mmCIF file of C-alpha atoms in Angstrom:
data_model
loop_
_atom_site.group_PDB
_atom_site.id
_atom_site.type_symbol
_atom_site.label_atom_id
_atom_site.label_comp_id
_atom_site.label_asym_id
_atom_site.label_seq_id
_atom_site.Cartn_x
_atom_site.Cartn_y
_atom_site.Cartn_z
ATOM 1 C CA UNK A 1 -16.295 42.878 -14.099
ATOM 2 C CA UNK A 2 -13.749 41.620 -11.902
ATOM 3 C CA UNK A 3 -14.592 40.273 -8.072
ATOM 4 C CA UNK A 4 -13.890 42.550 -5.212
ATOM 5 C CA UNK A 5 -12.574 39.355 -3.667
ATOM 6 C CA UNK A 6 -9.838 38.166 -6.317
ATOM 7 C CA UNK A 7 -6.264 37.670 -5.504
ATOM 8 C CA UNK A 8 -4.226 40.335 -7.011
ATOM 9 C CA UNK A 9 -2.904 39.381 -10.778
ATOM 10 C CA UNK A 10 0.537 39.517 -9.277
ATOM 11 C CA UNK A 11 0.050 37.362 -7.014
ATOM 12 C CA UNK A 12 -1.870 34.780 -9.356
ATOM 13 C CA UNK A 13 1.102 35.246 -11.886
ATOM 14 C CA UNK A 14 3.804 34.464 -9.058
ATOM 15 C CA UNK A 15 1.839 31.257 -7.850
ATOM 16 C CA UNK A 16 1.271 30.042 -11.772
ATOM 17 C CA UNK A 17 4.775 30.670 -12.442
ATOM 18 C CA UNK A 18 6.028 28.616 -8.638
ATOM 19 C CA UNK A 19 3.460 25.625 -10.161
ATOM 20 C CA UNK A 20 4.955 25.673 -13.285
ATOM 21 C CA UNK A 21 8.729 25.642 -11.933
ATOM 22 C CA UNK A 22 8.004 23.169 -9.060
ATOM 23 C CA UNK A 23 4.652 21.514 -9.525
ATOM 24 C CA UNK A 24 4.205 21.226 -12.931
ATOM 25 C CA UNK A 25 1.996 17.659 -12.115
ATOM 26 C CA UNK A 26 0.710 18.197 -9.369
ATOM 27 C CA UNK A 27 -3.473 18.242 -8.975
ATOM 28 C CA UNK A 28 -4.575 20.805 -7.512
ATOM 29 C CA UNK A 29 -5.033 20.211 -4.003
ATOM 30 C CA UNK A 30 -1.097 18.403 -3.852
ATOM 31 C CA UNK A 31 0.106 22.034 -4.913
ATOM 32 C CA UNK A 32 -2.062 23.945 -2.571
ATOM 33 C CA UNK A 33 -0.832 21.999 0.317
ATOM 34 C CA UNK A 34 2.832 22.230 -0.924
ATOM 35 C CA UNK A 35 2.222 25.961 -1.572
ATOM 36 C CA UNK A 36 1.250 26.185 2.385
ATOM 37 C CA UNK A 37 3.708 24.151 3.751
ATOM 38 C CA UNK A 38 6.616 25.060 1.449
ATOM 39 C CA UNK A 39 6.384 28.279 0.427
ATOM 40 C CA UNK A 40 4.229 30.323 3.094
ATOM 41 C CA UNK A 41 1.758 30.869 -0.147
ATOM 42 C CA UNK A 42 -2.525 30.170 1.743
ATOM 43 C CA UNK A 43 -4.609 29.377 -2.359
ATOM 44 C CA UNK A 44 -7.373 27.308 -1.844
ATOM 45 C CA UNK A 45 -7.532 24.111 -3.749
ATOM 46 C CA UNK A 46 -10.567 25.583 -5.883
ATOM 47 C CA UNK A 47 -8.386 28.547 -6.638
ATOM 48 C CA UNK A 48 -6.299 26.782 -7.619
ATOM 49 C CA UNK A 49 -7.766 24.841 -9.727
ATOM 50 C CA UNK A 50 -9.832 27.535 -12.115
ATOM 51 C CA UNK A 51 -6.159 29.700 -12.307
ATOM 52 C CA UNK A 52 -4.632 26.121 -13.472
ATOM 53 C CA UNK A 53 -7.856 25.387 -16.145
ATOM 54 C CA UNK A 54 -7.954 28.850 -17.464
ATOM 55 C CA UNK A 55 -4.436 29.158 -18.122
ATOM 56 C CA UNK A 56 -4.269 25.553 -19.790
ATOM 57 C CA UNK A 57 -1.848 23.896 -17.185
ATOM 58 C CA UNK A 58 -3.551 21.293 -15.438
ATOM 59 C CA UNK A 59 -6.339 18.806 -17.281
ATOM 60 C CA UNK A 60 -8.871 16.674 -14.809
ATOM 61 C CA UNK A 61 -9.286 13.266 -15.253
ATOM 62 C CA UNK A 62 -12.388 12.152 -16.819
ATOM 63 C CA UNK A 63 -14.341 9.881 -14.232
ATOM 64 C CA UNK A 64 -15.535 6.097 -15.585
ATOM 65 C CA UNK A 65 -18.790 5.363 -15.097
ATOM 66 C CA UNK A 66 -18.996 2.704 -12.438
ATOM 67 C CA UNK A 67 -20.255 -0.671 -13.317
ATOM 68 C CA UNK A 68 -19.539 -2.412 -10.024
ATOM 69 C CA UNK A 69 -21.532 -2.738 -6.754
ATOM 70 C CA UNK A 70 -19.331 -1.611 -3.974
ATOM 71 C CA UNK A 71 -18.197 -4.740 -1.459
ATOM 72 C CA UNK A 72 -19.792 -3.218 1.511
ATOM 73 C CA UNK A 73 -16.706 -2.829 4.431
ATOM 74 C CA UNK A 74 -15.739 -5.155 7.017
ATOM 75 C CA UNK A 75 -17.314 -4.256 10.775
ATOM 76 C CA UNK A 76 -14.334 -4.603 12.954
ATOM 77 C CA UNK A 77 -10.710 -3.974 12.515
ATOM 78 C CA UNK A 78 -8.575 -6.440 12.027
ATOM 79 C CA UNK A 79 -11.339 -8.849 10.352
ATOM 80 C CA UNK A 80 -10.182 -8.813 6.869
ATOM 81 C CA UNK A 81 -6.693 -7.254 5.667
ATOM 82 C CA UNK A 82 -5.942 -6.683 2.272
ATOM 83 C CA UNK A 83 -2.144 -7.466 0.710
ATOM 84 C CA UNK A 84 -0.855 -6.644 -2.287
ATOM 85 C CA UNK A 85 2.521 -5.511 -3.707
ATOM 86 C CA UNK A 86 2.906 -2.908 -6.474
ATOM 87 C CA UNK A 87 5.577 -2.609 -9.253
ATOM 88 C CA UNK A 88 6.592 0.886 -10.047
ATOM 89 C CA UNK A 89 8.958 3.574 -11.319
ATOM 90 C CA UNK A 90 9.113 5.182 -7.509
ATOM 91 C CA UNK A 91 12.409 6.965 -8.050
ATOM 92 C CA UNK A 92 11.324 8.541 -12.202
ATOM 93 C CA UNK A 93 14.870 7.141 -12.890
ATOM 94 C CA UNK A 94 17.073 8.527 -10.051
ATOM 95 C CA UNK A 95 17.161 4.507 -8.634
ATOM 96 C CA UNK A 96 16.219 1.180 -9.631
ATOM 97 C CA UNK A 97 12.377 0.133 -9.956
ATOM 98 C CA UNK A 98 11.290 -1.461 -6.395
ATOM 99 C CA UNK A 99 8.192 -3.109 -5.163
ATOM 100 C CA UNK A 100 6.283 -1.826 -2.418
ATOM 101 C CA UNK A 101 4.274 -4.302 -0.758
ATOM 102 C CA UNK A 102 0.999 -2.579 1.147
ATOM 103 C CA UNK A 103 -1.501 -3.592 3.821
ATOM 104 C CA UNK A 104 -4.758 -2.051 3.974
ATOM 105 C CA UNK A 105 -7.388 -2.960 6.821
ATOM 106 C CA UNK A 106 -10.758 -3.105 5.201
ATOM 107 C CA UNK A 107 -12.602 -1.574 7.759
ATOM 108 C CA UNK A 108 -10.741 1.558 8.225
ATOM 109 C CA UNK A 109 -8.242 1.845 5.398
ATOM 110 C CA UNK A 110 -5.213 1.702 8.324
ATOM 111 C CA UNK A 111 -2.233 1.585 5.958
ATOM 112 C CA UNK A 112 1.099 -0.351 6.059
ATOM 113 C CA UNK A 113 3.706 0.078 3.451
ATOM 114 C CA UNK A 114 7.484 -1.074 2.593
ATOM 115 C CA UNK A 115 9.540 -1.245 -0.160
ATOM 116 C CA UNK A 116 11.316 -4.438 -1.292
ATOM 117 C CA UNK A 117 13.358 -5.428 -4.508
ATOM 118 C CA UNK A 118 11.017 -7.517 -5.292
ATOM 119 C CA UNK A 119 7.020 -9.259 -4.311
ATOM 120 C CA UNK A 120 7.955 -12.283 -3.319
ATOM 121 C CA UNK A 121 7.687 -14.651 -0.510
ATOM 122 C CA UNK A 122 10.281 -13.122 1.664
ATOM 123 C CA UNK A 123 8.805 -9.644 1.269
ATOM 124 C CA UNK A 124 5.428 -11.137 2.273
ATOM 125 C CA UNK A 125 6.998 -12.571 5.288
ATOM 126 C CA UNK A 126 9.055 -9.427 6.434
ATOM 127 C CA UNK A 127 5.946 -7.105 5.962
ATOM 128 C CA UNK A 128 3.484 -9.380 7.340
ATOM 129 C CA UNK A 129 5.438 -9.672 10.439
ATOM 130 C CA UNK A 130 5.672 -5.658 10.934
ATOM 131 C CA UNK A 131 1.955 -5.583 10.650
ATOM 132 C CA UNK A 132 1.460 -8.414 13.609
ATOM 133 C CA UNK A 133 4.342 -6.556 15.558
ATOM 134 C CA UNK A 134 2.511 -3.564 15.544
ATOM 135 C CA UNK A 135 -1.291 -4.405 15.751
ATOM 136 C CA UNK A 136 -1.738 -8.431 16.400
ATOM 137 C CA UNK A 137 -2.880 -10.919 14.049
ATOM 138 C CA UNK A 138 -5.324 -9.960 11.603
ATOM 139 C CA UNK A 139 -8.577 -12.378 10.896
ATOM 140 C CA UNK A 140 -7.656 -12.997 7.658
ATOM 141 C CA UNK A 141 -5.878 -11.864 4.621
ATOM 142 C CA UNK A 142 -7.138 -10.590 1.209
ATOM 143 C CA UNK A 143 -4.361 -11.472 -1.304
ATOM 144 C CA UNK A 144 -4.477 -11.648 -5.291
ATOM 145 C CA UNK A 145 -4.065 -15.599 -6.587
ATOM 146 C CA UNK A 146 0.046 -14.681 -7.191
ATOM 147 C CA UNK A 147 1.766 -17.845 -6.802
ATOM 148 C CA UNK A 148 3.441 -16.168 -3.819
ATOM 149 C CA UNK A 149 0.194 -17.340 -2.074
ATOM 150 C CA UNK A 150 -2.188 -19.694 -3.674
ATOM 151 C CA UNK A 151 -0.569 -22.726 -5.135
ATOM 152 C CA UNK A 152 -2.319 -24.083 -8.356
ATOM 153 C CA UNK A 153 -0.715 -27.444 -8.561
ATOM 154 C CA UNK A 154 -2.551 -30.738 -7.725
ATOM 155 C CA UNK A 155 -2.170 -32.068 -4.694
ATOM 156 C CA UNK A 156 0.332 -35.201 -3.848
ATOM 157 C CA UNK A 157 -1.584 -38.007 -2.297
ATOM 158 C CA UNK A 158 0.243 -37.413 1.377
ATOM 159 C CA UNK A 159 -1.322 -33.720 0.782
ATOM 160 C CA UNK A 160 -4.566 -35.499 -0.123
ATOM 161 C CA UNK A 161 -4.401 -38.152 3.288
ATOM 162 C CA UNK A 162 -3.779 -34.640 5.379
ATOM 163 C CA UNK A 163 -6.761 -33.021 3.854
ATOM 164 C CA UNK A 164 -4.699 -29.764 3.501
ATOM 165 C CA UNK A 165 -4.340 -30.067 -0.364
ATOM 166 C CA UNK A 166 -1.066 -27.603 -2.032
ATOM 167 C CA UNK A 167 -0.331 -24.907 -0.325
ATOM 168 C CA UNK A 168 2.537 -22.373 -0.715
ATOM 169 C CA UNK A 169 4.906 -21.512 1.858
ATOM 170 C CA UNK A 170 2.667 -17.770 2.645
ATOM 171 C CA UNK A 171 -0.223 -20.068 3.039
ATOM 172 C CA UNK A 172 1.477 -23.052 5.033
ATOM 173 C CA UNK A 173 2.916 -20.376 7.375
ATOM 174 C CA UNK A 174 -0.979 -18.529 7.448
ATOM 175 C CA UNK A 175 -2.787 -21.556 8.296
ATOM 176 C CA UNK A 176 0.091 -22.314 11.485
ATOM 177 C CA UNK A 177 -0.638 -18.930 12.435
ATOM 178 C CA UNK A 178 -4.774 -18.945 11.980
ATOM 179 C CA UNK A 179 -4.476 -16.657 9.777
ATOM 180 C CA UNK A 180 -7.227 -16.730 7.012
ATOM 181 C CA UNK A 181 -6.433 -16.882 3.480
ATOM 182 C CA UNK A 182 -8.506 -15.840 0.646
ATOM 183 C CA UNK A 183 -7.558 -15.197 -2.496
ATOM 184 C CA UNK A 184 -9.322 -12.013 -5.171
ATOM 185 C CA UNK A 185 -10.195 -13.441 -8.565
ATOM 186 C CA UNK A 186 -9.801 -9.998 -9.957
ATOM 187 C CA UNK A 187 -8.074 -6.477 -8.891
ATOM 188 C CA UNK A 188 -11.576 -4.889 -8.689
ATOM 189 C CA UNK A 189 -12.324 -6.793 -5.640
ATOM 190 C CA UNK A 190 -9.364 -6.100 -4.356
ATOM 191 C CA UNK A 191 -10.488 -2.174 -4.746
ATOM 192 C CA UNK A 192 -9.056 -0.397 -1.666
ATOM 193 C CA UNK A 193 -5.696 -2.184 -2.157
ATOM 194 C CA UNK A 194 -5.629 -1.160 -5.570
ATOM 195 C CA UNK A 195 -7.203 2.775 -4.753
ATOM 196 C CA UNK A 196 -4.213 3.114 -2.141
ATOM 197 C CA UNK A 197 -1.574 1.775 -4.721
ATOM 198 C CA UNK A 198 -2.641 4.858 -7.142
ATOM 199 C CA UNK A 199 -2.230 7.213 -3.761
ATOM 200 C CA UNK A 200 1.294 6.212 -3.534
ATOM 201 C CA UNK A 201 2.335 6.486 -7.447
ATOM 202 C CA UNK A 202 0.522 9.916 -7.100
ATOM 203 C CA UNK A 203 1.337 11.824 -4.129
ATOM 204 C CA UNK A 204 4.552 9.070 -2.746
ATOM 205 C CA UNK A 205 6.542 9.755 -6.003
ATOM 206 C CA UNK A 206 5.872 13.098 -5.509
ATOM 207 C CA UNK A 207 7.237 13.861 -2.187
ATOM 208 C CA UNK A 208 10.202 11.583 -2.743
ATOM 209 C CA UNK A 209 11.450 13.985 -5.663
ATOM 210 C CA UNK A 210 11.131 17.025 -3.510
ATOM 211 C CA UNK A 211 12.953 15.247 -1.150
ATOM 212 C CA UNK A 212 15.868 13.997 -3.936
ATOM 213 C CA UNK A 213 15.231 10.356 -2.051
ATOM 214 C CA UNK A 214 16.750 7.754 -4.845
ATOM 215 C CA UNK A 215 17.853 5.001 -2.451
ATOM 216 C CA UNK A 216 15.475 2.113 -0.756
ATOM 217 C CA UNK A 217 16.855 2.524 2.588
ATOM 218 C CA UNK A 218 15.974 6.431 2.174
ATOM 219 C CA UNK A 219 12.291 5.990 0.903
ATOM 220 C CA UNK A 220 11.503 3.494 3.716
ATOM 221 C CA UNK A 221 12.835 5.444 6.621
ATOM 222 C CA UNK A 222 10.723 8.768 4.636
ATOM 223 C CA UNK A 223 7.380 6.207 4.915
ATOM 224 C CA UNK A 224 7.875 5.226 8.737
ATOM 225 C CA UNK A 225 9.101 8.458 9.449
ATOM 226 C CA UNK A 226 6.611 10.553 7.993
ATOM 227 C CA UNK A 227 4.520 9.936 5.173
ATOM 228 C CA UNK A 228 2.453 6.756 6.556
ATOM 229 C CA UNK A 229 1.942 8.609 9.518
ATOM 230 C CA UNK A 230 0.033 11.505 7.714
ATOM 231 C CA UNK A 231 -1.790 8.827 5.088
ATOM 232 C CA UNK A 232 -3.354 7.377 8.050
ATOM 233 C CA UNK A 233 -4.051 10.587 10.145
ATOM 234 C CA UNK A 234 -6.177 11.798 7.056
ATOM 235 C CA UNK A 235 -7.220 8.990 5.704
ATOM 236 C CA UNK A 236 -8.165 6.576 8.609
ATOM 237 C CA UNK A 237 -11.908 5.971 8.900
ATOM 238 C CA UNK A 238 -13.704 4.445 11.780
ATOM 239 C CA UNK A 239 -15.072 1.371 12.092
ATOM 240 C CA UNK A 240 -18.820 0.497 12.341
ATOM 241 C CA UNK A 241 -18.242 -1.955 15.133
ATOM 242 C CA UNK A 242 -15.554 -0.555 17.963
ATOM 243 C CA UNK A 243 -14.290 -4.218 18.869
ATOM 244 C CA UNK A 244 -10.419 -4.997 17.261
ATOM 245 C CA UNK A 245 -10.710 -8.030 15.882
ATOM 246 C CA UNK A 246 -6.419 -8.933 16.242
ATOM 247 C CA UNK A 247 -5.242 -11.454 18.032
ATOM 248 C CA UNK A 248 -2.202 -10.765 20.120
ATOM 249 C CA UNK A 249 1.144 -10.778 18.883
ATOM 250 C CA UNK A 250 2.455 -13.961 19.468
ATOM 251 C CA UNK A 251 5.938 -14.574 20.678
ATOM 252 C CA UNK A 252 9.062 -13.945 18.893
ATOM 253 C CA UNK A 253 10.020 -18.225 18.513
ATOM 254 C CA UNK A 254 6.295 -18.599 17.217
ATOM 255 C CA UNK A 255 6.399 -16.226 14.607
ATOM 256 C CA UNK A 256 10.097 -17.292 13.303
ATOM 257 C CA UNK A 257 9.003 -20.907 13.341
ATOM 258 C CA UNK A 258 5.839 -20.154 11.464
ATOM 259 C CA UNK A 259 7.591 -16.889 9.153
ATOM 260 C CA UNK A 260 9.938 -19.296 7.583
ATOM 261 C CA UNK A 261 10.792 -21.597 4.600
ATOM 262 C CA UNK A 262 9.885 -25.650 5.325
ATOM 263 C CA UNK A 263 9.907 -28.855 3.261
ATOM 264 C CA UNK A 264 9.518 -32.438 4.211
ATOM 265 C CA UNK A 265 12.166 -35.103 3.656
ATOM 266 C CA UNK A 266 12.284 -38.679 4.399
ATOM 267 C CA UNK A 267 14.908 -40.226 6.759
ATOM 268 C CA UNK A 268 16.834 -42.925 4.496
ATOM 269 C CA UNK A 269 17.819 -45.945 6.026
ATOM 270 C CA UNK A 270 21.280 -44.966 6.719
ATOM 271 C CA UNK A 271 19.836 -41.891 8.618
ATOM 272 C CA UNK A 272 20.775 -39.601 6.021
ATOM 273 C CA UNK A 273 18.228 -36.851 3.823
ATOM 274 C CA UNK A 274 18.617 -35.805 0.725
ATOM 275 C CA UNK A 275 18.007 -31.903 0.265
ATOM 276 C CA UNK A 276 19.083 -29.803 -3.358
#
């Protein structure tokens, strides 16, 4: 027989039908939380859920068995930072396909996120230097092996005298800095990077269509504004060790002659040098 404490059918119909109309991919817990916020409407995400399973409009995702060991977590913040920039489809069509280029700390998932036209070295520089403006410089950096930041090439023998060996311009600018550089062989190693890139193509492209946002300029002032401000309230975990690893921010002149494009030239004997 039916439960003495289940919602009325109207009122299960109504919230199916609002889900349907306005939700129709959201999981479960999304759509409670818009249902709250948005429409004045208190389901629980369990609800939820068995009203969406029994009337065949939501599916959960089957769960892979996990084959890797879990990289146990950096100690302090600011000791390792993870970069990487993700291609997507933010806008479903309404705008052109952007990059945004996240920062995760690894010891407390502390989030840092801008979209760019592209992931490339520029876009490393600009959100790099947001990060230092705001919280110091990290230890080091956890980036894929994207030519944006690990140079493959052999080195030239002036590079071989130095002892530096090839470096990209990220990675020239890094070491100036003291920044650490080391590169992920694969995207599972990379996980929390990769974990938050599948929270932004979730719940991100979400909120953006509720909004109608379509425009760069309008999605980044929507992720300082607002939506990395609640990622991090919720999501933010503590660290194990309470010391911040950061360095200061150094000053403005240090970080523009570091955060900036450099090659070497020889001075002919005419005092002229060739560049392009």
């Amino acid at each position: 027989r039916r439960s003495n404490r289940a919602r009325p059918l109207e009122e299960q119909e109504a919230v199916l039908e609002l889900y349907a109309r306005r939700y129709r991919d959201f999981g479960p817990v999304l759509a409670s939380e818009h249902l709250a916020k948005d429409d004045h409407i208190e389901v629980d995400h369990e609800t939820l859920r068995r009203w969406l399973l029994a009337n065949g409009l939501w599916e959960p995702r089957r769960g892979r068995a996990q084959h890797r060991k879990a990289r146990e977590r950096r100690g302090c913040w600011g000791e390792l930072v993870q970069l990487d920039g993700s291609e997507h489809d933010w806008f479903e069509g309404r705008g052109p396909r952007l990059t945004l280029m996240v920062m995760i700390d690894d010891a407390t998932n502390r989030t840092l996120a801008r979209f760019y036209l592209a992931e490339d070295t520029a876009s490393a520089y600009d959100i790099f230097e947001r990060y230092v403006r705001l919280y110091g410089l990290p230890r080091a950096l956890y980036p894929d092996r994207d030519s944006i930041y690990i140079c493959t090439r052999e080195a030239r023998i002036d590079e071989d005298l130095q002892g530096l060996g090839p470096e990209t311009q990220f990675a020239r600018a890094m070491r100036e800095l003291g920044v650490g550089l080391i590169p992920a062989f694969s995207p599972q190693a990379k996980g929390r990077v990769e974990r938050r890139h599948q929270v932004f193509q979730d719940r991100l492209v979400k909120e953006m269509r509720l909004r109608g946002i379509s425009t760069m300029e309008a999605a980044n002032d929507y992720l300082d504004q607002e939506f990395l401000g609640d990622l991090n309230k919720r999501f933010t975990l503590p660290p194990r060790e309470p010391h911040n690893a950061h360095r200061p921010c150094p000053s403005r002149t240090t970080l523009d002659l570091a955060l900036c494009w450099k090659e070497t030239r020889t001075v002919a004997k005419d005092w002229t040098i060739r560049w392009k």
